[in-house]
CSV table of C-alpha atoms in Angstrom, one decimal:
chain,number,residue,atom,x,y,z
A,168,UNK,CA,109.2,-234.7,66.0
A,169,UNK,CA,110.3,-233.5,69.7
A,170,UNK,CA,113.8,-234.9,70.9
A,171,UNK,CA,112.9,-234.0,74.6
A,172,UNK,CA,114.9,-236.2,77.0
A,173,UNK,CA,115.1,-236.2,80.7
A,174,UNK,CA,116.3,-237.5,83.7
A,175,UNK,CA,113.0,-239.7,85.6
A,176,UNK,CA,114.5,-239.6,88.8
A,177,UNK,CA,116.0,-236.3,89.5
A,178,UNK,CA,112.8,-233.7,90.3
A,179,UNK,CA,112.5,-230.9,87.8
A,180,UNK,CA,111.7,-227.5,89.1
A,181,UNK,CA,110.3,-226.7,85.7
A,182,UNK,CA,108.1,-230.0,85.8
A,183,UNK,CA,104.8,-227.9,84.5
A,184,UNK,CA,106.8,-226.5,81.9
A,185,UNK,CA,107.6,-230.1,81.1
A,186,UNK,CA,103.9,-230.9,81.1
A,187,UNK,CA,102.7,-228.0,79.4
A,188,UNK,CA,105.2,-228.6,76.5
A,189,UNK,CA,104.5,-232.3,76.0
A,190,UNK,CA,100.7,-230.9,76.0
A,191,UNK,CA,100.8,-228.9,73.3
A,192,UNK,CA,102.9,-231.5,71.3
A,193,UNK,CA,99.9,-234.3,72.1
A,194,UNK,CA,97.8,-231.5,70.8
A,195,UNK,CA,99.4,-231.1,67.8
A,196,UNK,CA,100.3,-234.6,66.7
A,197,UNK,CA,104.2,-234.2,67.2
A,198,UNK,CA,105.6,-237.9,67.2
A,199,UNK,CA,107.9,-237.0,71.1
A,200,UNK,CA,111.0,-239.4,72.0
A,201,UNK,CA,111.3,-238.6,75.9
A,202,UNK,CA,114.0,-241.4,76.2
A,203,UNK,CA,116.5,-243.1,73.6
A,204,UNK,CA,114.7,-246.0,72.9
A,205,UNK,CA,111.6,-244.0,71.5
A,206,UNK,CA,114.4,-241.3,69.9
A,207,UNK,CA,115.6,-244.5,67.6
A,208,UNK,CA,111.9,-245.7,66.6
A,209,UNK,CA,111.7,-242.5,65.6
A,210,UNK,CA,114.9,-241.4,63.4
A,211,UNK,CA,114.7,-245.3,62.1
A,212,UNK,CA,111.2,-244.6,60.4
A,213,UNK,CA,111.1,-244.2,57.0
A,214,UNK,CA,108.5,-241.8,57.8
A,215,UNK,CA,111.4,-239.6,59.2
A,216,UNK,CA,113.3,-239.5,56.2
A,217,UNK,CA,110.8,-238.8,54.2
A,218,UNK,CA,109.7,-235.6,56.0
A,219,UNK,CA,113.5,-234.6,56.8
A,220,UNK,CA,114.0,-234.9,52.9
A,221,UNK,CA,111.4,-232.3,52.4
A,222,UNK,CA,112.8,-230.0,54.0
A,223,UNK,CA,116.6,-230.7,53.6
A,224,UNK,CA,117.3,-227.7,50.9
A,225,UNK,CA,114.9,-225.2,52.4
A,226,UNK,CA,116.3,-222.8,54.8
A,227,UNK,CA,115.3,-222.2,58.8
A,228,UNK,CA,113.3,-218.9,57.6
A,229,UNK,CA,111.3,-220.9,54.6
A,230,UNK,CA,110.8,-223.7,57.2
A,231,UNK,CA,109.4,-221.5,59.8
A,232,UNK,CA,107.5,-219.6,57.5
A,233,UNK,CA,105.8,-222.9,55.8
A,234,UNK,CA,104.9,-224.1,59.7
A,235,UNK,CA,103.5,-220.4,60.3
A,236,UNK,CA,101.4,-220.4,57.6
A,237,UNK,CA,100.1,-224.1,57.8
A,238,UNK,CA,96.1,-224.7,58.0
A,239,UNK,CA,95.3,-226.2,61.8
């Protein structure tokens, strides 16, 4: 999931950053929370949970290696 919050009425300089990051997530299927409402849908899923627990006792390198090396 992408945590990726925001303020809607302050213009953002970076706005196609923004856009090009929340593409490529759309693209991939990442669940995004671009507000705290959508943040607690997300963390309150049991869905969540279940992919945080698999990969509670694996460390950032194993984690980053197992997304590196994932079939697309």
């Amino acid at each position: 999931a992408m945590f990726f919050f925001t303020d809607p009425m302050t213009p953002q300089p970076h706005d196609v950053d923004v856009r090009a990051l929340i593409r490529l997530a759309n693209m991939y299927e990442v669940p995004i929370a671009c507000n705290q409402s959508t943040a607690d849908l997300l963390i309150s899923n049991p869905k969540f949970e279940e992919i945080c627990e698999q990969y509670r006792d694996h460390s950032p390198e194993q984690v980053f290696a197992d997304y590196s090396n994932r079939q697309v």
